[in-house]
PDB file of C-alpha atoms in Angstrom:
ATOM      1  CA  VAL Z   1      58.787  -6.500 -58.668  1.00 85.00           C
ATOM      2  CA  ASN Z   2      58.144  -8.728 -61.651  1.00 93.00           C
ATOM      3  CA  TYR Z   3      57.470 -12.422 -61.856  1.00 95.00           C
ATOM      4  CA  GLY Z   4      58.195 -15.021 -64.501  1.00 95.00           C
ATOM      5  CA  ASP Z   5      58.091 -18.781 -64.853  1.00 94.00           C
ATOM      6  CA  ASN Z   6      61.479 -20.475 -65.123  1.00 91.00           C
ATOM      7  CA  GLY Z   7      59.995 -23.958 -65.493  1.00 87.00           C
ATOM      8  CA  ALA Z   8      56.824 -23.182 -67.522  1.00 84.00           C
ATOM      9  CA  ASP Z   9      54.948 -25.067 -64.805  1.00 92.00           C
ATOM     10  CA  GLY Z  10      52.552 -22.430 -63.463  1.00 94.00           C
ATOM     11  CA  SER Z  11      54.761 -21.394 -60.555  1.00 95.00           C
ATOM     12  CA  LEU Z  12      56.244 -17.894 -60.462  1.00 96.00           C
ATOM     13  CA  GLU Z  13      59.638 -16.667 -59.397  1.00 94.00           C
ATOM     14  CA  ALA Z  14      60.711 -13.054 -58.855  1.00 94.00           C
ATOM     15  CA  GLY Z  15      62.614 -12.014 -61.963  1.00 94.00           C
ATOM     16  CA  GLY Z  16      61.783 -15.328 -63.674  1.00 94.00           C
ATOM     17  CA  SER Z  17      61.682 -15.992 -67.398  1.00 94.00           C
ATOM     18  CA  ASP Z  18      59.066 -14.503 -69.713  1.00 94.00           C
ATOM     19  CA  ILE Z  19      55.897 -16.565 -70.097  1.00 92.00           C
ATOM     20  CA  ASP Z  20      55.298 -17.647 -73.698  1.00 89.00           C
ATOM     21  CA  ALA Z  21      51.912 -16.824 -75.175  1.00 87.00           C
ATOM     22  CA  VAL Z  22      50.033 -17.448 -78.401  1.00 90.00           C
ATOM     23  CA  ALA Z  23      47.658 -14.785 -79.727  1.00 90.00           C
ATOM     24  CA  GLY Z  24      44.120 -15.271 -78.446  1.00 87.00           C
ATOM     25  CA  THR Z  25      41.735 -14.497 -75.623  1.00 88.00           C
ATOM     26  CA  TYR Z  26      42.540 -15.979 -72.240  1.00 90.00           C
ATOM     27  CA  LYS Z  27      41.359 -16.016 -68.670  1.00 89.00           C
ATOM     28  CA  ILE Z  28      44.413 -15.506 -66.461  1.00 92.00           C
ATOM     29  CA  ILE Z  29      44.317 -16.165 -62.733  1.00 93.00           C
ATOM     30  CA  PHE Z  30      47.245 -14.862 -60.705  1.00 95.00           C
ATOM     31  CA  ASN Z  31      47.671 -15.893 -57.057  1.00 96.00           C
ATOM     32  CA  GLU Z  32      50.155 -13.506 -55.484  1.00 93.00           C
ATOM     33  CA  ASN Z  33      50.229 -15.356 -52.144  1.00 95.00           C
ATOM     34  CA  ALA Z  34      51.010 -18.763 -53.635  1.00 96.00           C
ATOM     35  CA  LEU Z  35      53.007 -17.306 -56.566  1.00 96.00           C
ATOM     36  CA  THR Z  36      51.076 -19.360 -59.109  1.00 96.00           C
ATOM     37  CA  TYR Z  37      49.093 -18.626 -62.241  1.00 96.00           C
ATOM     38  CA  THR Z  38      46.849 -20.365 -64.741  1.00 94.00           C
ATOM     39  CA  VAL Z  39      46.195 -19.401 -68.349  1.00 92.00           C
ATOM     40  CA  THR Z  40      43.053 -20.841 -69.950  1.00 90.00           C
ATOM     41  CA  ALA Z  41      41.730 -20.203 -73.463  1.00 88.00           C
ATOM     42  CA  TYR Z  42      38.470 -18.308 -73.113  1.00 91.00           C
ATOM     43  CA  THR Z  43      36.238 -17.274 -75.991  1.00 95.00           C
ATOM     44  CA  ILE Z  44      32.536 -16.636 -76.337  1.00 97.00           C
ATOM     45  CA  GLY Z  45      30.714 -17.031 -79.635  1.00 98.00           C
ATOM     46  CA  LEU Z  46      27.368 -17.494 -81.334  1.00 98.00           C
ATOM     47  CA  VAL Z  47      26.285 -20.792 -82.813  1.00 98.00           C
ATOM     48  CA  GLY Z  48      23.038 -21.827 -84.483  1.00 98.00           C
ATOM     49  CA  ASP Z  49      21.200 -22.086 -87.772  1.00 98.00           C
ATOM     50  CA  ALA Z  50      20.944 -18.271 -87.853  1.00 98.00           C
ATOM     51  CA  THR Z  51      24.778 -17.995 -87.994  1.00 98.00           C
ATOM     52  CA  VAL Z  52      27.024 -18.357 -91.039  1.00 96.00           C
ATOM     53  CA  ASN Z  53      28.481 -21.671 -89.820  1.00 96.00           C
ATOM     54  CA  GLY Z  54      25.347 -23.334 -88.458  1.00 97.00           C
ATOM     55  CA  TRP Z  55      25.127 -25.522 -85.370  1.00 97.00           C
ATOM     56  CA  ASN Z  56      28.541 -27.140 -85.862  1.00 92.00           C
ATOM     57  CA  GLY Z  57      30.515 -23.861 -85.873  1.00 91.00           C
ATOM     58  CA  PRO Z  58      33.085 -22.535 -85.671  1.00 96.00           C
ATOM     59  CA  ASP Z  59      31.236 -19.927 -83.652  1.00 97.00           C
ATOM     60  CA  MET Z  60      30.853 -16.287 -84.632  1.00 98.00           C
ATOM     61  CA  PRO Z  61      33.168 -14.661 -82.066  1.00 97.00           C
ATOM     62  CA  LEU Z  62      32.229 -11.987 -79.571  1.00 97.00           C
ATOM     63  CA  SER Z  63      34.932  -9.599 -78.317  1.00 95.00           C
ATOM     64  CA  TYR Z  64      35.549  -8.955 -74.645  1.00 93.00           C
ATOM     65  CA  ASP Z  65      35.217  -5.319 -73.533  1.00 92.00           C
ATOM     66  CA  PRO Z  66      37.206  -4.899 -70.292  1.00 88.00           C
ATOM     67  CA  PHE Z  67      35.781  -1.415 -69.672  1.00 91.00           C
ATOM     68  CA  THR Z  68      32.205  -2.688 -69.368  1.00 92.00           C
ATOM     69  CA  ASP Z  69      33.031  -6.319 -68.449  1.00 90.00           C
ATOM     70  CA  THR Z  70      30.849  -7.548 -71.314  1.00 96.00           C
ATOM     71  CA  TRP Z  71      31.204  -9.530 -74.540  1.00 97.00           C
ATOM     72  CA  ARG Z  72      30.060  -7.780 -77.747  1.00 97.00           C
ATOM     73  CA  ALA Z  73      29.682  -8.228 -81.482  1.00 98.00           C
ATOM     74  CA  GLN Z  74      27.915  -6.750 -84.449  1.00 98.00           C
ATOM     75  CA  VAL Z  75      26.796  -9.615 -86.667  1.00 98.00           C
ATOM     76  CA  LYS Z  76      24.540 -10.393 -89.588  1.00 98.00           C
ATOM     77  CA  LEU Z  77      22.157 -13.236 -88.784  1.00 98.00           C
ATOM     78  CA  ASN Z  78      19.678 -15.238 -90.831  1.00 98.00           C
ATOM     79  CA  ALA Z  79      16.214 -16.052 -89.559  1.00 98.00           C
ATOM     80  CA  GLY Z  80      16.594 -18.957 -87.160  1.00 98.00           C
ATOM     81  CA  LYS Z  81      17.955 -19.670 -83.693  1.00 98.00           C
ATOM     82  CA  ILE Z  82      21.190 -18.992 -81.801  1.00 98.00           C
ATOM     83  CA  LYS Z  83      22.952 -19.909 -78.584  1.00 98.00           C
ATOM     84  CA  PHE Z  84      26.083 -18.615 -76.901  1.00 98.00           C
ATOM     85  CA  ARG Z  85      28.960 -21.018 -76.247  1.00 97.00           C
ATOM     86  CA  GLN Z  86      32.344 -20.935 -74.634  1.00 96.00           C
ATOM     87  CA  ASN Z  87      35.480 -22.045 -76.518  1.00 95.00           C
ATOM     88  CA  ASN Z  88      33.563 -23.392 -79.569  1.00 95.00           C
ATOM     89  CA  ASP Z  89      32.373 -26.304 -77.458  1.00 96.00           C
ATOM     90  CA  TRP Z  90      29.033 -27.506 -76.090  1.00 97.00           C
ATOM     91  CA  ALA Z  91      30.425 -28.136 -72.590  1.00 96.00           C
ATOM     92  CA  VAL Z  92      29.479 -24.544 -71.644  1.00 96.00           C
ATOM     93  CA  ASN Z  93      26.557 -23.037 -73.551  1.00 97.00           C
ATOM     94  CA  TYR Z  94      23.823 -20.542 -72.780  1.00 98.00           C
ATOM     95  CA  GLY Z  95      20.310 -20.060 -74.078  1.00 98.00           C
ATOM     96  CA  ASP Z  96      17.222 -18.276 -72.802  1.00 98.00           C
ATOM     97  CA  THR Z  97      14.514 -20.598 -71.512  1.00 97.00           C
ATOM     98  CA  GLY Z  98      12.109 -17.792 -70.583  1.00 94.00           C
ATOM     99  CA  LEU Z  99      12.998 -15.486 -73.505  1.00 95.00           C
ATOM    100  CA  ASP Z 100      13.390 -12.757 -70.889  1.00 97.00           C
ATOM    101  CA  GLY Z 101      16.933 -11.591 -71.707  1.00 97.00           C
ATOM    102  CA  LYS Z 102      18.411 -13.742 -68.932  1.00 97.00           C
ATOM    103  CA  LEU Z 103      20.845 -16.476 -69.855  1.00 98.00           C
ATOM    104  CA  ASP Z 104      20.398 -20.018 -68.641  1.00 97.00           C
ATOM    105  CA  ALA Z 105      23.167 -22.625 -68.715  1.00 96.00           C
ATOM    106  CA  GLY Z 106      22.097 -25.101 -71.404  1.00 97.00           C
ATOM    107  CA  GLY Z 107      18.908 -23.040 -71.915  1.00 98.00           C
ATOM    108  CA  ASP Z 108      16.591 -22.983 -74.909  1.00 98.00           C
ATOM    109  CA  ASP Z 109      17.620 -21.733 -78.342  1.00 98.00           C
ATOM    110  CA  ILE Z 110      17.063 -17.988 -78.900  1.00 98.00           C
ATOM    111  CA  PRO Z 111      14.945 -17.177 -81.988  1.00 98.00           C
ATOM    112  CA  VAL Z 112      15.995 -14.278 -84.234  1.00 98.00           C
ATOM    113  CA  THR Z 113      14.739 -12.708 -87.441  1.00 98.00           C
ATOM    114  CA  ALA Z 114      17.127 -11.955 -90.304  1.00 98.00           C
ATOM    115  CA  GLY Z 115      19.160  -8.772 -89.935  1.00 98.00           C
ATOM    116  CA  THR Z 116      22.221  -7.105 -88.471  1.00 98.00           C
ATOM    117  CA  TYR Z 117      22.418  -7.097 -84.681  1.00 98.00           C
ATOM    118  CA  ARG Z 118      24.532  -5.506 -81.990  1.00 98.00           C
ATOM    119  CA  ILE Z 119      24.825  -8.244 -79.374  1.00 98.00           C
ATOM    120  CA  THR Z 120      25.961  -7.713 -75.792  1.00 98.00           C
ATOM    121  CA  MET Z 121      26.440 -10.534 -73.279  1.00 98.00           C
ATOM    122  CA  ASP Z 122      27.016  -9.773 -69.596  1.00 97.00           C
ATOM    123  CA  LEU Z 123      28.396 -12.633 -67.485  1.00 92.00           C
ATOM    124  CA  SER Z 124      29.723 -10.423 -64.662  1.00 91.00           C
ATOM    125  CA  ASP Z 125      27.054 -11.585 -62.178  1.00 93.00           C
ATOM    126  CA  PRO Z 126      26.761 -15.402 -62.274  1.00 91.00           C
ATOM    127  CA  ASN Z 127      23.309 -15.123 -60.659  1.00 94.00           C
ATOM    128  CA  ASN Z 128      22.020 -12.691 -63.294  1.00 96.00           C
ATOM    129  CA  MET Z 129      23.689 -13.310 -66.662  1.00 96.00           C
ATOM    130  CA  THR Z 130      22.022 -11.275 -69.397  1.00 98.00           C
ATOM    131  CA  TYR Z 131      22.183 -10.493 -73.105  1.00 98.00           C
ATOM    132  CA  THR Z 132      20.705  -7.934 -75.480  1.00 98.00           C
ATOM    133  CA  LEU Z 133      20.049  -8.252 -79.196  1.00 98.00           C
ATOM    134  CA  THR Z 134      19.622  -4.835 -80.799  1.00 98.00           C
ATOM    135  CA  LYS Z 135      18.576  -4.976 -84.442  1.00 97.00           C
ATOM    136  CA  LYS Z 136      20.211  -2.295 -86.598  1.00 92.00           C
TER     137      LYS Z 136
END
């Protein structure tokens, strides 16, 4: 069984037309019972005066790893502060108010020293979102 969207309206029909896509990272929700779907752009990146593009972005992108359900990047940062944001926009951003490795929605900026970092962000548990900054 395969489904497509004959009207490009989010409703699915068995054997329907292919769904057009543009390259990028997306969150796709498929409801098999209602035969509907949604496709939403979904990126996570770093912003801040420690990044190459400063506080106005565009963000330094993290890549999604489906095997570990985490977002990752290896980046070179300047001394300064960073935050994580979704879709290059301030509507959804994360900082670390307690500087304890736990992410807080709209939390405080995260200070970093200059260097190359392996960064991992884990959003899989909304009650315990975490990140690690490992300096190389």
